[in-house]
PDB file of C-alpha atoms in Angstrom:
ATOM      1  CA  MET A   9      90.750 114.134 113.374  1.00 83.00           C
ATOM      2  CA  THR A  10      93.192 115.049 110.715  1.00 96.00           C
ATOM      3  CA  PRO A  11      96.644 113.467 112.286  1.00 98.00           C
ATOM      4  CA  ILE A  12      99.475 116.174 112.966  1.00 98.00           C
ATOM      5  CA  ILE A  13     103.000 115.497 112.285  1.00 98.00           C
ATOM      6  CA  PHE A  14     105.471 117.790 114.189  1.00 98.00           C
ATOM      7  CA  HIS A  15     108.289 117.071 111.085  1.00 98.00           C
ATOM      8  CA  ASN A  16     111.641 118.244 110.168  1.00 96.00           C
ATOM      9  CA  PRO A  17     111.748 118.041 106.488  1.00 96.00           C
ATOM     10  CA  ASP A  18     116.281 117.476 106.586  1.00 94.00           C
ATOM     11  CA  CYS A  19     115.320 114.056 108.595  1.00 94.00           C
ATOM     12  CA  GLY A  20     115.106 110.733 106.958  1.00 95.00           C
ATOM     13  CA  THR A  21     112.512 109.521 109.748  1.00 96.00           C
ATOM     14  CA  SER A  22     110.580 112.316 109.685  1.00 97.00           C
ATOM     15  CA  ARG A  23     110.318 112.103 105.815  1.00 97.00           C
ATOM     16  CA  ASN A  24     109.033 108.470 106.323  1.00 97.00           C
ATOM     17  CA  VAL A  25     106.934 108.834 108.922  1.00 98.00           C
ATOM     18  CA  LEU A  26     105.285 111.365 106.733  1.00 98.00           C
ATOM     19  CA  ALA A  27     105.452 109.354 103.837  1.00 97.00           C
ATOM     20  CA  VAL A  28     103.628 106.220 106.318  1.00 98.00           C
ATOM     21  CA  LEU A  29     100.688 108.963 106.492  1.00 98.00           C
ATOM     22  CA  GLU A  30     100.230 109.726 102.844  1.00 98.00           C
ATOM     23  CA  ALA A  31     100.608 106.715 101.227  1.00 97.00           C
ATOM     24  CA  ALA A  32      98.076 105.235 103.713  1.00 97.00           C
ATOM     25  CA  GLY A  33      95.331 108.233 102.556  1.00 97.00           C
ATOM     26  CA  TYR A  34      95.653 110.550 105.333  1.00 98.00           C
ATOM     27  CA  ARG A  35      96.324 114.250 104.864  1.00 98.00           C
ATOM     28  CA  PRO A  36      98.421 115.122 107.865  1.00 98.00           C
ATOM     29  CA  GLU A  37      98.611 118.570 109.015  1.00 98.00           C
ATOM     30  CA  VAL A  38     102.337 118.968 108.759  1.00 98.00           C
ATOM     31  CA  VAL A  39     103.737 121.637 111.378  1.00 98.00           C
ATOM     32  CA  GLU A  40     107.990 122.238 110.958  1.00 98.00           C
ATOM     33  CA  TYR A  41     108.585 122.917 114.376  1.00 97.00           C
ATOM     34  CA  LEU A  42     111.897 124.609 113.849  1.00 97.00           C
ATOM     35  CA  LYS A  43     109.926 126.964 111.508  1.00 97.00           C
ATOM     36  CA  THR A  44     107.426 127.904 114.148  1.00 97.00           C
ATOM     37  CA  GLY A  45     109.047 126.995 117.685  1.00 97.00           C
ATOM     38  CA  TRP A  46     107.223 125.548 120.055  1.00 97.00           C
ATOM     39  CA  THR A  47     104.893 127.337 122.994  1.00 98.00           C
ATOM     40  CA  ARG A  48     105.035 125.823 126.118  1.00 98.00           C
ATOM     41  CA  GLU A  49     101.780 124.815 126.362  1.00 98.00           C
ATOM     42  CA  LEU A  50     101.639 123.195 123.362  1.00 98.00           C
ATOM     43  CA  LEU A  51     104.880 121.091 123.913  1.00 98.00           C
ATOM     44  CA  LEU A  52     104.104 120.133 127.680  1.00 97.00           C
ATOM     45  CA  THR A  53     100.667 118.373 126.351  1.00 98.00           C
ATOM     46  CA  LEU A  54     102.226 116.782 123.547  1.00 98.00           C
ATOM     47  CA  LEU A  55     104.830 115.452 126.271  1.00 98.00           C
ATOM     48  CA  THR A  56     102.293 114.745 128.508  1.00 97.00           C
ATOM     49  CA  VAL A  57      99.925 112.928 126.375  1.00 97.00           C
ATOM     50  CA  SER A  58     102.452 110.760 125.041  1.00 97.00           C
ATOM     51  CA  GLY A  59     103.773 109.832 128.307  1.00 98.00           C
ATOM     52  CA  LEU A  60     107.292 111.468 127.966  1.00 98.00           C
ATOM     53  CA  THR A  61     109.504 113.236 130.164  1.00 98.00           C
ATOM     54  CA  PRO A  62     111.253 116.299 128.463  1.00 98.00           C
ATOM     55  CA  ARG A  63     114.584 114.666 128.842  1.00 97.00           C
ATOM     56  CA  GLN A  64     112.919 111.364 127.184  1.00 97.00           C
ATOM     57  CA  ALA A  65     112.099 113.626 124.460  1.00 98.00           C
ATOM     58  CA  LEU A  66     115.585 115.613 123.977  1.00 98.00           C
ATOM     59  CA  ARG A  67     117.663 115.169 120.756  1.00 97.00           C
ATOM     60  CA  GLU A  68     121.032 113.963 121.705  1.00 95.00           C
ATOM     61  CA  THR A  69     122.843 113.606 118.097  1.00 90.00           C
ATOM     62  CA  LYS A  70     122.923 116.080 115.921  1.00 90.00           C
ATOM     63  CA  SER A  71     121.640 118.867 118.329  1.00 93.00           C
ATOM     64  CA  PRO A  72     123.480 121.693 120.298  1.00 97.00           C
ATOM     65  CA  ALA A  73     122.224 119.237 123.372  1.00 97.00           C
ATOM     66  CA  LYS A  74     125.883 118.168 124.710  1.00 96.00           C
ATOM     67  CA  GLU A  75     127.332 121.758 124.253  1.00 97.00           C
ATOM     68  CA  LEU A  76     124.429 123.135 126.363  1.00 97.00           C
ATOM     69  CA  GLY A  77     125.085 120.606 128.919  1.00 97.00           C
ATOM     70  CA  LEU A  78     121.773 118.722 128.359  1.00 98.00           C
ATOM     71  CA  LEU A  79     123.423 115.641 129.169  1.00 96.00           C
ATOM     72  CA  GLU A  80     124.638 115.939 132.966  1.00 95.00           C
ATOM     73  CA  ASP A  81     123.498 113.715 135.387  1.00 93.00           C
ATOM     74  CA  GLY A  82     121.131 116.380 137.486  1.00 95.00           C
ATOM     75  CA  VAL A  83     119.929 118.555 135.077  1.00 97.00           C
ATOM     76  CA  SER A  84     116.279 119.001 135.696  1.00 97.00           C
ATOM     77  CA  HIS A  85     113.015 118.475 133.118  1.00 97.00           C
ATOM     78  CA  GLU A  86     112.295 122.679 133.734  1.00 98.00           C
ATOM     79  CA  THR A  87     115.858 123.370 132.797  1.00 98.00           C
ATOM     80  CA  ILE A  88     115.683 120.545 129.434  1.00 98.00           C
ATOM     81  CA  LEU A  89     112.180 121.948 128.647  1.00 98.00           C
ATOM     82  CA  ALA A  90     113.200 125.881 128.733  1.00 98.00           C
ATOM     83  CA  ALA A  91     116.042 125.063 126.356  1.00 98.00           C
ATOM     84  CA  MET A  92     113.808 123.000 123.844  1.00 98.00           C
ATOM     85  CA  LEU A  93     111.406 126.486 123.738  1.00 98.00           C
ATOM     86  CA  GLU A  94     114.567 128.181 123.439  1.00 97.00           C
ATOM     87  CA  THR A  95     116.102 125.684 120.577  1.00 97.00           C
ATOM     88  CA  PRO A  96     113.594 123.684 119.050  1.00 97.00           C
ATOM     89  CA  VAL A  97     115.923 121.272 117.655  1.00 96.00           C
ATOM     90  CA  LEU A  98     116.756 119.573 120.859  1.00 98.00           C
ATOM     91  CA  VAL A  99     113.225 117.743 120.576  1.00 97.00           C
ATOM     92  CA  ASN A 100     113.421 114.412 118.904  1.00 97.00           C
ATOM     93  CA  ARG A 101     111.217 113.901 116.347  1.00 96.00           C
ATOM     94  CA  PRO A 102     108.848 113.272 114.567  1.00 98.00           C
ATOM     95  CA  LEU A 103     105.744 113.806 117.072  1.00 98.00           C
ATOM     96  CA  VAL A 104     102.395 112.097 115.657  1.00 98.00           C
ATOM     97  CA  VAL A 105      98.713 113.217 116.882  1.00 98.00           C
ATOM     98  CA  THR A 106      96.102 111.189 116.025  1.00 98.00           C
ATOM     99  CA  PRO A 107      93.043 110.056 118.111  1.00 97.00           C
ATOM    100  CA  LYS A 108      95.064 106.986 119.054  1.00 97.00           C
ATOM    101  CA  GLY A 109      97.561 109.457 121.098  1.00 97.00           C
ATOM    102  CA  VAL A 110     100.719 111.132 120.540  1.00 98.00           C
ATOM    103  CA  LYS A 111     103.662 108.860 120.061  1.00 98.00           C
ATOM    104  CA  LEU A 112     107.916 109.998 119.381  1.00 98.00           C
ATOM    105  CA  CYS A 113     108.281 107.981 116.261  1.00 98.00           C
ATOM    106  CA  ARG A 114     111.182 106.918 116.291  1.00 96.00           C
ATOM    107  CA  PRO A 115     111.843 104.224 114.930  1.00 96.00           C
ATOM    108  CA  SER A 116     109.165 105.238 112.378  1.00 96.00           C
ATOM    109  CA  GLU A 117     107.327 101.964 112.614  1.00 97.00           C
ATOM    110  CA  LEU A 118     105.735 103.111 115.916  1.00 98.00           C
ATOM    111  CA  VAL A 119     103.615 105.611 113.515  1.00 98.00           C
ATOM    112  CA  LEU A 120     101.496 102.268 112.550  1.00 98.00           C
ATOM    113  CA  ASP A 121     100.405 102.089 116.062  1.00 98.00           C
ATOM    114  CA  LEU A 122      98.608 105.371 115.635  1.00 98.00           C
ATOM    115  CA  ILE A 123      96.878 104.555 112.257  1.00 98.00           C
ATOM    116  CA  ASP A 124      93.875 102.912 111.629  1.00 96.00           C
ATOM    117  CA  ARG A 125      95.125 101.770 108.107  1.00 95.00           C
ATOM    118  CA  TYR A 126      98.609 101.019 106.874  1.00 96.00           C
ATOM    119  CA  PRO A 127      99.454 101.771 103.199  1.00 96.00           C
ATOM    120  CA  PRO A 128      99.836  99.841 101.009  1.00 94.00           C
ATOM    121  CA  GLY A 129     102.583  97.190 100.797  1.00 92.00           C
ATOM    122  CA  PRO A 130     105.595  96.497 100.131  1.00 96.00           C
ATOM    123  CA  PHE A 131     106.828  99.599 102.218  1.00 96.00           C
ATOM    124  CA  ALA A 132     110.081 100.072 103.739  1.00 96.00           C
ATOM    125  CA  LYS A 133     111.290 102.249 106.375  1.00 94.00           C
ATOM    126  CA  GLU A 134     113.863 104.864 105.796  1.00 93.00           C
ATOM    127  CA  ASP A 135     117.115 102.297 105.755  1.00 93.00           C
ATOM    128  CA  GLY A 136     115.072  99.946 104.042  1.00 94.00           C
ATOM    129  CA  GLN A 137     113.608  97.363 105.973  1.00 96.00           C
ATOM    130  CA  LEU A 138     110.429  96.470 105.061  1.00 96.00           C
ATOM    131  CA  MET A 139     107.933  97.319 107.762  1.00 97.00           C
ATOM    132  CA  ILE A 140     104.891  96.628 105.207  1.00 97.00           C
ATOM    133  CA  ASP A 141     104.899  93.576 103.425  1.00 96.00           C
ATOM    134  CA  ALA A 142     103.383  93.074  99.787  1.00 95.00           C
ATOM    135  CA  GLU A 143     100.183  91.552 101.343  1.00 94.00           C
ATOM    136  CA  GLY A 144      99.759  94.439 103.416  1.00 92.00           C
ATOM    137  CA  GLN A 145     100.642  92.955 106.626  1.00 94.00           C
ATOM    138  CA  ARG A 146     102.874  94.544 109.236  1.00 96.00           C
ATOM    139  CA  LEU A 147     106.258  93.315 109.459  1.00 96.00           C
ATOM    140  CA  ILE A 148     107.477  94.910 112.713  1.00 94.00           C
TER     141      ILE A 148
END
């Protein structure tokens, strides 16, 4: 199976996760979900398999979540899910799918849990912290 990344090219973490996959020799399917949007079935499947609730997958910063009242106590998962379908930027990213599962890869080193081979090192996160050393060993 080809890895799938639900990607926002304007996000440094998302760009770094894509770079990890490509440097490790994968040719992931890239879904720019801000352009394509979500279907209810797909988003629910991704959340269920990853073990996330809509609230846990909600992007709270650099999104309209606060303005939409989604951060308030008592807002239902159904309300958050409906808002995510209407406003795709509310879904935190990147979500990555591989045969090993589905994961919200924030921080970006979480993608290493989903792949069988690592990129050659050294390889750094978007903030400059090494995630793979020169010998190809995972550091974080």
